[in-house]
Coordinates of C-alpha atoms in Angstrom, one line a residue:
S288 CA 100.4 89.4 122.5
I289 CA 100.9 87.3 125.7
Y290 CA 101.1 90.7 127.2
C291 CA 97.1 91.1 126.6
L292 CA 96.1 87.8 127.1
L293 CA 97.4 87.8 130.8
G294 CA 95.0 91.0 131.4
K295 CA 97.9 93.1 132.9
A296 CA 96.9 96.9 132.5
T297 CA 99.1 98.6 130.0
K298 CA 101.4 101.0 131.7
E299 CA 100.0 104.7 131.2
I300 CA 102.1 106.2 128.6
T301 CA 103.9 109.3 129.5
P302 CA 105.3 112.3 127.3
D303 CA 109.1 111.2 127.5
L304 CA 107.8 108.0 126.0
I305 CA 106.7 109.5 123.1
Q306 CA 109.4 111.6 122.9
G307 CA 107.4 114.3 120.7
S308 CA 106.6 111.4 117.8
R309 CA 102.8 111.7 118.2
V310 CA 102.1 113.9 120.6
A311 CA 101.6 118.3 120.3
D312 CA 101.4 121.1 122.6
G313 CA 97.7 121.3 123.5
D314 CA 97.0 118.3 123.2
E315 CA 94.4 116.8 126.3
N316 CA 96.0 113.3 126.2
T317 CA 99.3 113.9 126.4
G318 CA 100.1 110.1 127.1
R319 CA 99.0 109.2 123.2
G320 CA 98.0 112.0 121.6
N321 CA 95.0 113.7 120.0
W322 CA 93.6 114.6 116.6
T323 CA 94.8 118.2 115.8
N324 CA 91.4 119.3 115.1
K325 CA 88.0 118.0 114.5
R326 CA 88.2 118.6 110.6
E327 CA 91.4 116.2 110.6
Y328 CA 89.4 113.4 112.4
I329 CA 86.0 113.6 110.2
L330 CA 88.1 113.7 106.8
S331 CA 90.2 110.6 108.3
M332 CA 87.1 108.9 108.8
I333 CA 85.4 109.6 105.8
G334 CA 88.7 108.3 104.1
Y335 CA 88.3 105.1 105.9
A336 CA 84.5 104.7 105.7
I337 CA 84.5 105.4 101.9
G338 CA 86.4 102.8 100.3
L339 CA 86.4 100.9 96.8
G340 CA 83.0 99.6 97.6
N341 CA 81.2 102.6 97.5
I342 CA 82.5 102.9 94.1
W343 CA 82.5 99.8 92.5
R344 CA 80.1 97.0 94.5
F345 CA 77.4 99.6 95.6
P346 CA 76.3 100.7 91.6
Y347 CA 76.4 96.7 90.8
I348 CA 74.6 95.7 94.1
A349 CA 71.9 98.6 93.0
Y350 CA 71.0 97.7 89.7
K351 CA 71.1 94.1 90.5
N352 CA 68.6 94.7 93.3
G353 CA 66.3 97.0 91.5
G354 CA 67.5 100.0 90.9
G355 CA 66.1 103.0 92.5
A356 CA 64.5 100.8 94.7
F357 CA 66.9 99.4 96.4
L358 CA 67.9 102.5 97.7
I359 CA 64.9 102.0 100.3
P360 CA 65.9 99.2 102.2
Y361 CA 69.6 100.6 102.4
F362 CA 69.0 103.4 103.9
V363 CA 66.1 101.5 106.6
T364 CA 69.1 99.4 107.1
L365 CA 71.4 102.5 107.7
F366 CA 69.4 103.5 110.5
L367 CA 68.8 99.9 111.8
C368 CA 72.1 98.7 112.0
G369 CA 74.6 101.5 110.1
I370 CA 74.3 104.2 112.6
P371 CA 74.0 102.4 115.7
F372 CA 76.7 100.0 115.7
F373 CA 78.8 102.9 114.2
F374 CA 77.8 105.2 117.4
L375 CA 78.9 102.3 119.6
E376 CA 81.7 101.5 118.1
N377 CA 82.9 105.2 118.1
A378 CA 81.5 105.5 122.1
I379 CA 83.7 102.7 123.0
G380 CA 86.7 103.9 121.3
Q381 CA 86.8 107.6 122.1
F382 CA 85.7 106.0 126.0
C383 CA 88.6 104.4 127.1
S384 CA 91.1 105.9 124.3
Q385 CA 92.7 102.7 123.4
G386 CA 93.2 100.4 120.6
P387 CA 90.7 97.1 120.0
I388 CA 92.3 94.5 122.0
N389 CA 92.0 97.0 125.2
M390 CA 88.6 98.2 124.5
W391 CA 87.9 95.0 125.7
R392 CA 88.8 95.3 128.4
A393 CA 85.3 95.9 129.5
V394 CA 84.3 92.4 128.7
P395 CA 87.6 90.3 129.2
I396 CA 85.8 86.9 128.2
L397 CA 85.5 88.7 125.0
Q398 CA 89.0 90.2 124.4
G399 CA 89.7 87.9 121.6
V400 CA 87.4 89.9 119.5
G401 CA 90.2 92.5 119.5
F402 CA 92.4 89.9 118.4
S403 CA 90.2 88.8 115.4
M404 CA 89.6 92.4 114.8
V405 CA 93.6 92.9 114.2
A406 CA 94.0 89.5 112.4
M407 CA 90.9 91.0 110.0
N408 CA 92.7 94.2 109.0
T409 CA 95.8 92.3 108.9
F410 CA 94.8 90.3 106.1
V411 CA 92.4 93.0 104.5
S412 CA 95.4 95.2 104.7
I413 CA 97.8 93.0 102.6
Y414 CA 94.7 92.6 100.1
Y415 CA 93.9 96.0 100.0
N416 CA 97.8 97.3 98.9
V417 CA 97.3 94.8 96.0
I418 CA 94.4 96.9 94.8
V419 CA 96.0 100.1 95.3
A420 CA 98.9 98.7 93.4
Y421 CA 96.6 97.7 90.7
S422 CA 95.0 101.0 90.3
L423 CA 98.5 102.8 90.4
Y424 CA 99.6 100.4 87.9
Y425 CA 96.6 101.5 85.6
M426 CA 97.0 105.3 86.2
F427 CA 100.6 105.0 84.6
A428 CA 99.6 102.9 82.1
S429 CA 96.8 105.8 81.1
F430 CA 99.6 108.1 80.1
Q431 CA 99.6 107.2 76.5
F432 CA 97.4 107.7 73.5
P433 CA 95.6 105.6 72.6
L434 CA 95.0 103.7 75.6
P435 CA 96.8 100.4 75.3
W436 CA 93.1 98.6 76.2
S437 CA 91.6 100.6 73.8
S438 CA 92.5 97.7 70.8
C439 CA 94.4 94.0 70.9
F440 CA 96.5 95.6 68.1
M441 CA 97.9 98.4 69.7
A442 CA 100.6 95.9 71.5
N443 CA 101.9 92.3 71.2
W444 CA 100.1 90.9 74.2
T445 CA 97.4 89.0 72.7
Q446 CA 97.5 84.9 73.0
E447 CA 98.6 83.4 69.9
N448 CA 94.9 82.1 67.7
T449 CA 93.1 84.4 70.1
T450 CA 90.2 86.0 68.5
C451 CA 90.1 89.5 70.0
P452 CA 87.5 91.8 68.2
S453 CA 86.5 95.0 69.4
S454 CA 83.9 94.9 72.1
D455 CA 81.3 96.1 69.3
M456 CA 81.5 93.7 67.0
I457 CA 81.4 90.6 70.2
T458 CA 78.1 88.7 69.7
A459 CA 79.3 85.6 71.6
S460 CA 81.2 84.6 74.9
V461 CA 84.3 86.2 73.5
R462 CA 87.1 88.2 75.4
S463 CA 87.4 92.0 75.1
P464 CA 90.3 93.5 74.5
S465 CA 90.2 95.6 78.0
E466 CA 89.2 92.2 79.6
Q467 CA 92.2 90.6 78.0
Y468 CA 94.9 93.5 79.0
W469 CA 93.5 93.0 82.6
D470 CA 94.4 89.4 82.5
L471 CA 97.5 88.8 80.2
V472 CA 99.2 91.9 80.7
A473 CA 98.2 93.8 83.9
L474 CA 98.1 90.4 85.9
Q475 CA 99.8 88.1 83.7
R476 CA 97.2 85.5 85.2
S477 CA 97.8 82.0 85.3
S478 CA 95.2 79.5 84.7
G479 CA 94.4 78.5 88.3
L480 CA 95.7 78.3 91.5
D481 CA 97.4 75.1 90.8
E482 CA 99.8 77.0 88.8
T483 CA 101.8 79.3 90.3
G484 CA 103.4 82.1 88.2
P485 CA 106.5 84.4 88.6
I486 CA 106.5 87.9 90.5
V487 CA 104.6 90.1 88.1
W488 CA 107.6 92.8 88.5
H489 CA 105.1 96.4 87.1
L490 CA 102.8 95.4 89.9
A491 CA 105.7 94.7 92.6
L492 CA 107.1 98.0 91.8
C493 CA 103.6 99.6 92.3
L494 CA 103.3 97.6 95.4
L495 CA 106.4 99.0 96.9
L496 CA 105.6 102.4 95.9
S497 CA 102.2 102.6 97.5
S498 CA 103.8 100.8 100.6
I499 CA 106.4 103.6 100.7
L500 CA 103.3 106.2 100.3
V501 CA 101.1 104.8 103.1
A502 CA 104.1 104.4 105.4
A503 CA 105.3 108.0 104.8
A504 CA 102.0 109.6 105.6
L505 CA 101.6 107.3 108.9
I506 CA 105.0 108.0 109.9
R507 CA 104.4 110.2 112.9
G508 CA 100.9 108.2 113.4
I509 CA 97.4 110.8 113.3
K510 CA 99.7 114.1 113.3
S511 CA 101.0 113.3 109.6
S512 CA 98.0 111.5 108.1
G513 CA 95.8 114.1 109.6
K514 CA 97.6 116.5 107.2
V515 CA 97.1 114.0 104.6
V516 CA 93.9 113.6 104.4
Y517 CA 92.9 117.3 103.5
F518 CA 94.0 116.1 99.9
T519 CA 93.1 112.4 99.9
A520 CA 89.7 112.7 101.3
T521 CA 88.5 115.4 99.3
L522 CA 90.3 115.0 95.8
P523 CA 87.6 111.8 95.0
Y524 CA 84.8 113.9 95.1
V525 CA 86.3 116.6 92.6
V526 CA 87.5 113.7 90.3
I527 CA 83.7 111.8 90.7
L528 CA 82.1 114.9 90.0
I529 CA 84.3 115.8 87.0
L530 CA 83.5 112.3 85.6
L531 CA 79.9 112.7 86.3
I532 CA 79.9 116.1 85.0
R533 CA 81.7 114.6 81.2
G534 CA 79.2 111.9 81.4
V535 CA 75.8 113.3 81.6
T536 CA 77.0 114.9 78.4
L537 CA 77.5 111.9 76.0
E538 CA 75.0 110.3 74.4
G539 CA 73.5 107.2 76.1
A540 CA 73.8 108.6 79.5
Q541 CA 70.2 109.4 79.7
D542 CA 70.0 105.2 79.5
G543 CA 72.4 104.3 81.8
I544 CA 71.8 106.5 84.7
E545 CA 67.6 105.4 84.0
F546 CA 68.9 101.6 84.1
Y547 CA 70.5 102.6 87.6
I548 CA 67.9 104.3 89.5
G549 CA 65.3 103.1 87.6
S550 CA 62.7 101.4 90.2
Q551 CA 62.7 97.2 88.8
S552 CA 61.5 95.8 92.1
N553 CA 61.1 91.9 92.4
L554 CA 59.1 90.5 95.3
T555 CA 60.4 87.2 94.5
K556 CA 63.9 88.2 96.0
L557 CA 62.7 90.4 98.5
T558 CA 64.6 88.5 100.9
E559 CA 67.9 88.7 99.0
V560 CA 67.4 92.4 98.3
W561 CA 67.3 93.4 102.2
K562 CA 70.0 90.8 102.5
D563 CA 72.3 92.8 100.4
A564 CA 71.5 95.9 101.9
A565 CA 72.5 94.9 105.0
T566 CA 75.6 93.6 104.0
Q567 CA 76.6 96.9 102.3
T568 CA 75.9 99.0 104.9
F569 CA 78.0 96.7 107.2
F570 CA 80.9 96.5 104.5
S571 CA 80.6 100.3 103.4
L572 CA 81.4 101.3 106.9
S573 CA 83.7 99.1 107.9
I574 CA 81.9 98.3 111.4
A575 CA 83.6 96.6 113.7
W576 CA 86.8 96.2 111.9
G577 CA 88.8 98.3 114.8
G578 CA 89.3 101.0 112.6
I579 CA 86.4 103.1 113.6
G580 CA 87.2 103.0 117.6
T581 CA 91.0 103.2 116.8
L582 CA 90.2 106.5 115.4
A583 CA 87.7 107.7 117.5
S584 CA 90.3 106.9 120.5
Y585 CA 92.6 110.0 119.6
N586 CA 89.3 112.4 120.0
N587 CA 89.3 114.7 123.1
F588 CA 87.1 112.9 125.8
H589 CA 84.0 115.4 125.5
N590 CA 83.9 115.4 121.8
N591 CA 80.3 114.8 120.5
M592 CA 80.7 111.5 118.7
F593 CA 76.9 111.1 118.4
L594 CA 76.8 114.0 116.0
D595 CA 80.2 112.9 114.0
S596 CA 78.6 109.4 113.9
V597 CA 75.3 110.6 112.1
V598 CA 77.4 113.0 109.6
I599 CA 79.6 110.2 108.5
T600 CA 77.3 107.4 108.2
L601 CA 75.0 109.9 106.0
I602 CA 78.0 111.1 104.0
N603 CA 79.0 107.5 103.2
H604 CA 75.7 106.5 101.7
G605 CA 75.4 109.4 99.9
S606 CA 78.7 109.0 98.6
S607 CA 77.7 105.5 97.3
V608 CA 74.7 106.7 95.5
F609 CA 76.4 109.7 94.1
A610 CA 79.7 107.9 92.7
G611 CA 77.2 105.1 91.1
F612 CA 75.8 108.4 88.8
A613 CA 79.3 108.7 87.5
I614 CA 79.6 105.4 86.7
F615 CA 76.5 104.4 84.9
S616 CA 76.2 107.6 82.9
I617 CA 79.6 106.9 81.1
L618 CA 78.3 102.9 81.1
G619 CA 75.4 104.0 79.4
H620 CA 77.4 105.6 76.3
M621 CA 79.3 102.7 75.7
A622 CA 76.3 100.3 75.8
H623 CA 74.8 103.1 73.3
I624 CA 78.1 102.8 71.1
Y625 CA 77.7 99.2 71.0
G626 CA 73.9 99.0 70.8
K627 CA 73.5 96.8 73.5
P628 CA 71.5 97.1 77.0
V629 CA 73.3 98.6 79.6
G630 CA 72.7 95.6 81.7
K631 CA 75.2 93.7 79.0
V632 CA 77.8 96.1 79.5
V633 CA 77.7 96.2 83.7
K634 CA 80.1 93.9 85.6
E635 CA 80.7 93.6 89.4
G636 CA 84.0 94.3 91.5
F637 CA 87.2 93.8 89.5
G638 CA 85.3 93.5 86.1
L639 CA 84.0 97.0 86.5
A640 CA 87.0 98.9 87.9
F641 CA 89.4 97.2 85.6
I642 CA 87.8 95.8 82.5
A643 CA 84.2 97.5 82.1
Y644 CA 85.0 101.2 82.9
P645 CA 88.6 101.4 81.5
E646 CA 86.8 100.2 78.4
A647 CA 83.9 102.9 78.4
L648 CA 86.9 105.8 78.8
A649 CA 88.5 104.2 76.0
K650 CA 85.7 105.6 74.0
L651 CA 85.6 109.1 75.3
P652 CA 87.6 111.7 73.4
V653 CA 91.0 112.8 75.0
S654 CA 90.8 109.3 76.5
P655 CA 94.3 109.4 78.6
L656 CA 93.1 112.4 80.6
W657 CA 89.6 110.3 81.9
S658 CA 91.4 107.2 82.6
V659 CA 94.1 109.1 84.9
L660 CA 91.6 111.1 86.5
F661 CA 89.5 107.4 87.4
F662 CA 92.5 105.5 88.5
L663 CA 94.1 108.6 90.7
M664 CA 90.6 108.7 92.0
L665 CA 91.0 104.1 92.8
F666 CA 94.1 105.2 94.2
I667 CA 93.5 107.5 96.5
V668 CA 90.2 106.0 97.3
G669 CA 92.1 103.0 98.7
L670 CA 95.2 104.5 100.2
D671 CA 92.8 106.3 102.7
T672 CA 91.5 103.1 103.7
Q673 CA 95.0 101.4 104.1
F674 CA 96.0 104.4 106.4
T675 CA 93.6 103.3 109.1
Q676 CA 94.3 99.4 108.4
I677 CA 97.8 99.8 109.1
E678 CA 96.7 102.5 112.0
V679 CA 94.6 99.5 114.0
I680 CA 97.8 97.4 113.7
T681 CA 100.7 99.8 114.6
T682 CA 97.9 101.5 117.1
C683 CA 97.2 98.0 119.5
L684 CA 101.1 97.1 119.3
F685 CA 101.9 100.6 120.6
D686 CA 99.4 100.8 123.1
A687 CA 100.2 96.8 124.3
F688 CA 103.7 97.9 124.8
P689 CA 104.6 101.3 125.2
E690 CA 108.3 100.6 126.6
I691 CA 109.1 99.3 123.4
F692 CA 108.0 101.4 121.2
K693 CA 108.9 104.6 122.9
S694 CA 110.4 106.4 120.4
K695 CA 110.2 103.9 117.8
R696 CA 106.6 105.2 116.2
A697 CA 108.4 105.4 112.9
V698 CA 110.5 102.0 112.8
L699 CA 107.0 100.5 113.9
T700 CA 105.0 102.0 111.1
I701 CA 107.8 101.1 108.9
G702 CA 107.9 97.1 109.6
T703 CA 104.4 97.0 109.3
C704 CA 104.6 98.5 106.0
V705 CA 107.3 96.2 104.9
I706 CA 105.8 93.2 106.2
V707 CA 102.3 94.0 104.6
F708 CA 104.4 94.3 101.3
L709 CA 106.0 91.1 101.4
L710 CA 103.2 89.3 102.3
G711 CA 101.4 90.9 99.5
L712 CA 103.6 89.9 96.7
P713 CA 101.9 86.3 96.0
L714 CA 98.9 88.2 95.7
T715 CA 99.6 90.1 92.8
D716 CA 98.3 87.5 90.2
V717 CA 95.2 86.4 92.2
S718 CA 92.0 87.2 93.2
L719 CA 91.1 86.9 97.1
R720 CA 87.7 86.5 98.9
I721 CA 87.3 86.4 102.5
S722 CA 84.0 84.9 103.5
E723 CA 81.4 87.2 105.2
T724 CA 80.9 84.8 108.4
A725 CA 84.7 86.5 109.6
F726 CA 83.1 90.1 109.3
F727 CA 79.8 89.7 111.5
C728 CA 81.2 87.5 114.2
P729 CA 83.1 90.4 115.7
Q730 CA 79.6 92.6 114.9
L731 CA 77.3 90.1 116.6
C732 CA 80.1 90.1 120.0
M733 CA 79.8 94.1 120.4
C734 CA 76.0 93.3 120.7
L735 CA 76.8 90.9 123.6
F736 CA 79.4 94.1 124.6
V737 CA 76.3 96.3 125.4
S738 CA 73.5 94.0 125.8
C739 CA 74.2 90.8 127.3
I740 CA 77.5 91.3 129.9
I741 CA 78.3 95.2 130.2
G742 CA 74.8 96.2 131.0
G743 CA 72.9 98.9 128.8
N744 CA 72.4 101.7 131.6
R745 CA 76.0 101.1 132.7
F746 CA 77.5 101.8 129.0
I747 CA 74.6 105.0 128.5
E748 CA 76.0 106.5 131.5
D749 CA 79.6 106.4 130.2
I750 CA 78.5 107.7 127.2
E751 CA 76.6 110.5 128.8
M752 CA 80.0 111.1 130.7
M753 CA 81.5 112.1 127.5
I754 CA 78.4 114.2 125.6
G755 CA 75.9 114.9 128.5
N756 CA 72.9 113.8 129.7
K757 CA 70.3 112.8 127.1
S758 CA 66.4 112.0 127.5
F759 CA 64.8 108.9 128.3
C760 CA 63.1 109.0 124.4
F761 CA 66.7 109.4 123.0
W762 CA 68.1 106.3 124.4
L763 CA 65.0 104.4 123.7
W764 CA 66.0 104.1 120.1
W765 CA 69.2 103.4 120.8
R766 CA 69.0 100.3 123.5
A767 CA 66.3 99.0 120.8
C768 CA 68.5 98.8 117.9
W769 CA 71.8 97.8 120.5
F770 CA 69.7 94.9 122.0
F771 CA 67.4 93.7 119.7
I772 CA 66.9 94.9 116.0
S773 CA 70.2 94.9 114.9
P774 CA 71.4 91.4 116.7
C775 CA 68.4 90.0 115.2
I776 CA 69.6 91.0 111.6
I777 CA 72.9 90.1 112.1
L778 CA 71.7 86.8 112.6
V779 CA 69.8 86.6 109.7
I780 CA 72.6 87.7 107.4
L781 CA 74.8 85.3 109.1
F782 CA 72.8 82.2 108.8
W783 CA 71.5 83.2 104.9
S784 CA 75.1 83.8 104.4
L785 CA 75.9 80.0 105.5
I786 CA 73.1 78.6 104.0
N787 CA 73.5 79.9 100.5
F788 CA 76.8 79.7 100.5
A789 CA 78.5 78.7 97.0
P790 CA 82.3 78.6 96.5
P791 CA 83.7 81.5 94.7
T792 CA 85.2 81.4 91.1
Y793 CA 87.0 84.2 89.1
G794 CA 85.3 84.3 86.2
Q795 CA 85.2 81.1 84.5
V796 CA 88.0 79.6 87.0
H797 CA 86.8 77.6 89.6
Y798 CA 88.8 77.1 92.7
P799 CA 90.6 73.6 93.8
A800 CA 89.2 71.9 96.8
W801 CA 92.5 72.9 98.7
G802 CA 92.4 76.5 97.7
L803 CA 88.6 76.7 99.4
A804 CA 90.3 75.3 102.3
L805 CA 92.8 77.7 102.4
G806 CA 90.3 80.7 102.5
W807 CA 88.2 79.2 105.2
C808 CA 91.4 78.5 106.9
M809 CA 92.4 82.3 107.0
V810 CA 88.8 82.7 108.3
A811 CA 89.6 80.4 110.9
A812 CA 92.6 82.5 111.7
I813 CA 90.7 85.7 112.2
L814 CA 88.1 83.9 114.6
I815 CA 89.9 81.4 116.6
W816 CA 90.9 84.3 118.6
I817 CA 87.5 84.8 120.2
P818 CA 87.4 81.1 121.9
V819 CA 90.9 80.8 122.5
V820 CA 91.2 83.8 124.5
A821 CA 88.1 83.0 126.4
G822 CA 89.3 79.7 127.3
Y823 CA 92.8 80.9 128.4
K824 CA 90.8 83.6 130.6
L825 CA 88.6 80.8 132.0
I826 CA 91.8 78.7 132.8
K827 CA 93.9 81.4 134.3
A828 CA 90.6 82.7 136.7
E829 CA 89.9 81.1 139.9
G830 CA 87.0 80.0 141.5
S831 CA 84.0 78.1 140.7
L832 CA 83.2 78.1 136.9
W833 CA 80.3 80.3 137.5
K834 CA 82.5 83.1 139.7
R835 CA 85.0 83.2 136.5
L836 CA 82.1 83.7 134.1
K837 CA 80.6 86.2 136.4
F838 CA 84.1 88.0 136.8
L839 CA 85.2 87.7 133.1
C840 CA 81.6 89.0 132.0
S841 CA 82.5 92.5 134.1
P842 CA 84.6 95.3 133.3
S843 CA 88.3 94.7 134.5
E844 CA 90.2 97.3 137.1
D845 CA 91.6 99.0 134.4
W846 CA 88.4 99.8 132.0
H847 CA 87.7 103.5 132.3
P848 CA 89.1 107.0 130.7
Y849 CA 92.4 107.4 129.9
L850 CA 92.6 110.2 131.8
D851 CA 92.1 110.7 136.0
I852 CA 90.5 113.7 135.4
H853 CA 87.2 112.2 133.0
R854 CA 86.9 109.3 135.5
G855 CA 84.9 111.3 138.0
E856 CA 83.0 109.3 140.8
R857 CA 82.1 106.5 138.9
Y858 CA 85.8 105.6 137.7
S859 CA 87.9 106.7 140.7
K860 CA 91.2 105.5 141.8
E861 CA 89.2 104.6 144.9
R862 CA 86.6 103.4 143.7
C863 CA 88.8 101.1 141.3
R864 CA 90.7 99.8 144.6
Q865 CA 87.3 99.3 146.5
Q866 CA 86.1 97.0 142.9
K867 CA 89.3 95.1 143.4
A868 CA 89.2 94.2 146.8
V869 CA 85.6 93.1 146.2
S870 CA 87.1 91.0 143.3
T871 CA 89.4 89.7 145.4
N872 CA 87.5 88.5 148.1
D873 CA 84.8 86.6 145.8
K874 CA 87.5 84.6 144.3
Q875 CA 88.8 83.8 147.6
M876 CA 84.9 82.5 148.5

């Protein structure tokens, strides 16, 4: 928005602007509101961090990279990068009580990173909403016996002249019943991007229903979503536990679990293993997407966000490992039935969630029950992540234009969900993938936020204003991570991803050149804000180039705790006026 680009201070929101839509009696911040209690914040953060990637991506990544041996680099990268970055973004959001755009007032020249975060959330929320719709459709389709993808002969949806034997008879490259159901019935997928198919109406209706549920949960912001997460953040664990208990009682489950956790270290792929571990850590925690800072911005100022960060990140990684046992126990049973090695039935991503695992569930007694539970879990996990992604967008708009949206929180939320729904309709029959480059650049900028520009000591003092003074040894570790270890790891991953980039495919389908170009345009649409906003602010600033850079690399006058009572001597109004006077004199010299 032009409002934020100009660097103007957002007008302080007062209770009369909100009219009770997101503020309750007893809230510390009567302008923006706070979480009703600590439990709602923790559950919301867990629901956001633990997404579909923990369930359908991590088990495959772990098996591909040596099983149990992969857990070592996975947890090492958690302590080297995951917890430090999570702690950093958490602290920034809680300190300023602002969304992703306004939190970059600390480094005005990098305020475009906030716009990139919002753009990334917009793209991903469109994509994620479609995946939630897939899960919802499969859940509804599971209310029948036998399951429709258990055999090609259950319906007339097979292609003419297409062989569709039972999967245990497949010895050549022949499509299984579950794979054909996914392509021909669920997606009604066209032959490629060059062939545009019609809207898949059953998916469109599921997309509409998921959008309605998201809008309803966020109708009053965190006040309403905080109540919903009591159910949505805990139910997936119950379902995973049920599936695990059922899975370990099946024949072949032991083979699947041993295949999952068995150490198969491969020194020739050591670099790839560590790269996958770090990438999975960043993706599963959703670091530098803006969601962590947004949720933290509604905390009380003196909340111990350090302890929160450690607990949430450990729960996130533990959940990935836990889900893997439930997945591989049942895949092991399917491999046992077919007389195949477990590795022959394992797939990644959509292939695991909508082809391999549904096929395995179809082989169980009372298969509709297990299928309904599994897809209900996927649906709920997707909803939790979608809640925060939409909240990021609406919070940024609300913080930037409080007078416009003063009593229209519901309208803003519904309008955002409607736009996400409409933009998601064309994606109901295609697979979307955004390059890793778009995710790592904001993370690298967060390192610059602390180490190169705002100053490590200054930011540490900001954190101590919230959680109290800590020892030198305590901060020594975080300085090492923020200033050196994490930036180096991100740079290595970024360059490794670019050097080894391979055009994405969907099964045997290769995307055309224009499709790849469109994908890179999406990446550009996310990252372009960083240089554009930096250039705009440099042009608008006064003085020599060096003075402009110095001015824009220093915290702006409105970078401080949201409430006066928390600003103390370092951020008192008098000190802000003095800084403003100094800045004015510098520009006039």
